[in-house]
Short mmCIF file of C-alpha atoms in Angstrom, two decimals:
data_model
loop_
_atom_site.label_atom_id
_atom_site.label_comp_id
_atom_site.label_asym_id
_atom_site.label_seq_id
_atom_site.Cartn_x
_atom_site.Cartn_y
_atom_site.Cartn_z
CA UNK A 23 0.00 0.00 0.00
CA UNK A 24 1.06 3.57 -0.61
CA UNK A 25 0.67 6.20 2.08
CA UNK A 26 1.83 9.67 3.04
CA UNK A 27 1.03 9.64 6.73
CA UNK A 28 2.05 7.87 9.93
CA UNK A 29 1.32 4.20 9.38
CA UNK A 30 3.12 0.93 8.98
CA UNK A 31 3.02 -2.75 9.79
CA UNK A 32 4.26 -4.14 13.09
CA UNK A 33 5.36 -7.78 13.17
CA UNK A 34 6.64 -9.53 16.32
CA UNK A 35 10.31 -10.52 16.27
CA UNK A 36 9.49 -13.90 17.88
CA UNK A 37 9.40 -16.64 15.20
CA UNK A 38 10.15 -14.10 12.46
CA UNK A 39 13.73 -12.91 13.06
CA UNK A 40 16.72 -14.79 14.41
CA UNK A 41 19.73 -12.98 12.92
CA UNK A 42 22.36 -11.74 15.34
CA UNK A 43 26.05 -11.65 14.33
CA UNK A 44 25.32 -12.20 10.63
CA UNK A 45 22.26 -11.54 8.56
CA UNK A 46 20.59 -9.67 5.77
CA UNK A 47 17.45 -7.68 5.11
CA UNK A 48 16.08 -7.14 1.63
CA UNK A 49 13.03 -5.16 0.51
CA UNK A 50 11.44 -3.40 -2.43
CA UNK A 51 11.02 0.35 -1.91
CA UNK A 52 8.87 2.61 -4.10
CA UNK A 53 8.99 6.29 -3.06
CA UNK A 54 6.25 8.85 -3.77
CA UNK A 55 8.91 11.54 -4.09
CA UNK A 56 11.97 12.28 -6.21
CA UNK A 57 15.31 13.11 -4.62
CA UNK A 58 15.14 13.69 -0.87
CA UNK A 59 11.98 13.16 1.19
CA UNK A 60 10.50 16.21 2.93
CA UNK A 61 10.94 14.41 6.28
CA UNK A 62 12.95 11.37 7.37
CA UNK A 63 11.32 8.12 6.20
CA UNK A 64 11.89 4.84 8.03
CA UNK A 65 11.77 1.89 5.67
CA UNK A 66 12.45 -0.78 8.27
CA UNK A 67 13.13 -0.75 12.01
CA UNK A 68 13.84 -3.93 13.98
CA UNK A 69 13.89 -2.80 17.60
CA UNK A 70 11.90 -2.17 20.73
CA UNK A 71 10.21 1.06 21.80
CA UNK A 72 12.48 1.85 24.76
CA UNK A 73 16.11 1.63 23.55
CA UNK A 74 18.37 0.85 20.59
CA UNK A 75 19.79 -2.45 21.87
CA UNK A 76 20.28 -4.85 18.92
CA UNK A 77 18.42 -2.49 16.58
CA UNK A 78 18.66 -2.67 12.78
CA UNK A 79 17.23 0.20 10.75
CA UNK A 80 16.98 1.44 7.18
CA UNK A 81 15.88 5.04 6.61
CA UNK A 82 16.02 7.79 4.01
CA UNK A 83 16.92 11.14 5.54
CA UNK A 84 15.52 14.47 4.43
CA UNK A 85 19.16 15.43 3.77
CA UNK A 86 19.19 12.83 0.97
CA UNK A 87 21.27 10.10 2.60
CA UNK A 88 20.10 6.50 2.72
CA UNK A 89 21.21 5.19 6.12
CA UNK A 90 21.48 1.54 7.14
CA UNK A 91 22.56 0.93 10.75
CA UNK A 92 23.37 -2.13 12.87
CA UNK A 93 23.52 -1.68 16.68
CA UNK A 94 25.09 -3.89 19.35
CA UNK A 95 23.45 -5.44 22.41
CA UNK A 96 24.15 -2.31 24.48
CA UNK A 97 22.64 0.10 21.94
CA UNK A 98 25.87 1.42 20.41
CA UNK A 99 26.32 1.65 16.64
CA UNK A 100 28.48 -1.17 15.27
CA UNK A 101 28.24 -0.26 11.59
CA UNK A 102 26.46 2.41 9.61
CA UNK A 103 26.34 2.85 5.87
CA UNK A 104 25.27 6.39 4.98
CA UNK A 105 25.42 7.61 1.42
CA UNK A 106 23.67 10.13 -0.81
CA UNK A 107 20.77 8.57 -2.69
CA UNK A 108 18.31 10.24 -5.04
CA UNK A 109 15.44 7.94 -6.03
CA UNK A 110 12.71 8.73 -8.57
CA UNK A 111 9.03 8.79 -7.61
CA UNK A 112 7.15 5.65 -8.65
CA UNK A 113 10.26 3.56 -9.36
CA UNK A 114 10.84 0.34 -7.41
CA UNK A 115 14.26 -0.12 -5.78
CA UNK A 116 15.71 -3.36 -4.43
CA UNK A 117 17.47 -2.46 -1.16
CA UNK A 118 19.60 -4.93 0.78
CA UNK A 119 21.62 -4.67 3.99
CA UNK A 120 24.14 -7.44 4.74
CA UNK A 121 26.04 -7.56 8.03
CA UNK A 122 28.75 -9.67 9.59
CA UNK A 123 29.73 -7.97 12.84
CA UNK A 124 31.99 -10.85 13.86
CA UNK A 125 34.52 -10.33 11.06
CA UNK A 126 33.52 -6.73 10.36
CA UNK A 127 31.84 -6.55 6.95
CA UNK A 128 28.60 -4.58 6.63
CA UNK A 129 27.40 -3.61 3.17
CA UNK A 130 24.36 -1.94 1.65
CA UNK A 131 23.13 -2.46 -1.90
CA UNK A 132 20.60 -0.59 -4.05
CA UNK A 133 19.53 -2.55 -7.13
CA UNK A 134 22.53 -4.83 -6.62
CA UNK A 135 25.13 -2.05 -6.57
CA UNK A 136 27.01 -1.43 -3.33
CA UNK A 137 26.14 1.90 -1.72
CA UNK A 138 29.08 3.55 0.04
CA UNK A 139 31.96 1.49 1.36
CA UNK A 140 32.13 -1.74 3.34
CA UNK A 141 31.96 -0.92 7.05
CA UNK A 142 34.37 -2.88 9.24
CA UNK A 143 32.87 -2.40 12.71
CA UNK A 144 32.65 -5.44 14.96
CA UNK A 145 30.59 -6.06 18.04
CA UNK A 146 28.20 -8.36 19.85
CA UNK A 147 24.52 -8.69 19.02
CA UNK A 148 21.78 -10.89 20.42
CA UNK A 149 18.00 -10.93 20.33
CA UNK A 150 17.47 -9.72 23.91
CA UNK A 151 14.92 -6.93 24.03
CA UNK A 152 13.98 -7.02 20.36
CA UNK A 153 10.20 -6.93 20.18
CA UNK A 154 8.99 -5.90 16.74
CA UNK A 155 9.80 -5.43 13.09
CA UNK A 156 8.28 -2.17 11.89
CA UNK A 157 7.84 -1.81 8.13
CA UNK A 158 7.22 1.74 6.96
CA UNK A 159 7.43 3.17 10.48
CA UNK A 160 10.01 3.74 13.16
CA UNK A 161 9.97 2.01 16.54
CA UNK A 162 8.10 4.97 18.08
CA UNK A 163 5.50 5.10 15.28
CA UNK A 164 6.30 8.76 14.65
CA UNK A 165 7.59 8.94 11.05
CA UNK A 166 5.57 9.61 7.90
CA UNK A 167 5.78 6.93 5.22
CA UNK A 168 5.58 8.62 1.82
CA UNK A 169 6.19 5.41 -0.09
CA UNK A 170 5.24 1.80 -0.54
CA UNK A 171 7.37 -1.02 0.83
CA UNK A 172 7.00 -4.66 -0.03
CA UNK A 173 8.63 -8.03 -0.29
CA UNK A 174 10.53 -7.71 2.98
CA UNK A 175 12.82 -10.72 3.35
CA UNK A 176 14.90 -11.49 6.45
CA UNK A 177 17.93 -13.80 6.42
CA UNK A 178 20.16 -15.10 9.21
CA UNK A 179 23.20 -15.15 6.91
CA UNK A 180 24.90 -12.66 4.61
CA UNK A 181 23.46 -12.88 1.09
CA UNK A 182 25.93 -10.77 -0.94
CA UNK A 183 29.48 -9.54 -0.50
CA UNK A 184 29.85 -7.82 -3.88
CA UNK A 185 27.66 -6.27 -6.57
CA UNK A 186 24.98 -8.59 -7.93
CA UNK A 187 22.15 -8.62 -10.43
CA UNK A 188 18.83 -8.52 -8.58
CA UNK A 189 16.48 -11.18 -9.80
CA UNK A 190 12.73 -11.23 -10.04
CA UNK A 191 12.46 -13.98 -7.42
CA UNK A 192 12.11 -11.53 -4.56
CA UNK A 193 8.93 -10.22 -6.17
CA UNK A 194 7.34 -13.64 -6.43
CA UNK A 195 8.82 -15.81 -3.70
CA UNK A 196 8.69 -15.80 0.07
CA UNK A 197 12.13 -16.85 1.24
CA UNK A 198 12.62 -18.98 4.30
CA UNK A 199 16.18 -18.67 5.55
CA UNK A 200 17.51 -20.99 8.23
CA UNK A 201 15.31 -20.73 11.31
CA UNK A 202 13.29 -17.72 10.18
CA UNK A 203 9.69 -18.75 9.73
CA UNK A 204 8.22 -16.09 7.49
CA UNK A 205 5.44 -15.26 6.81
CA UNK A 206 4.10 -16.01 10.31
CA UNK A 207 3.14 -12.65 11.84
CA UNK A 208 0.44 -10.80 13.63
CA UNK A 209 -1.01 -7.81 11.81
CA UNK A 210 -2.05 -5.16 14.28
CA UNK A 211 -3.34 -2.61 11.79
CA UNK A 212 -2.02 0.88 11.34
CA UNK A 213 0.39 2.16 13.93
#
């Protein structure tokens, strides 16, 4: 669905997300704006509402940067990819974040092309405190979503370490990676 207000989907982490030291998130993003959004837009936020422990987020800032961040179990940033990005309204983009915070290799890709440089931060992550996966909203349900977001896929292992050609499978297939049991979730309506 496309919206330009505060709304999103909230999915419980339990039974839907098990990635800690390594993992990947992939989604299809279709903005309703060209260039920079008028306000920060959260594409995906895996977190809880009280702190940033073990958080993973993907957002597009009003300054124009696409930011993909992985936090440790104490709420400190392990790795952050932040790079200028200027999408076109109505165009679908394949966005992927791959992290390995044991060896220090976090990468972001847009349409299969690496965005920014490989981040080498290392740290310790676990699932303690993670409660929900917010799609199209931040963990506090306070950001406007001027876009549509679909085909969110979660992996417990890195999927790509270099540029790749996105395939059409993500548009037609629900991936089940290791112990992640998508698409089991509870839809709680607009948040």
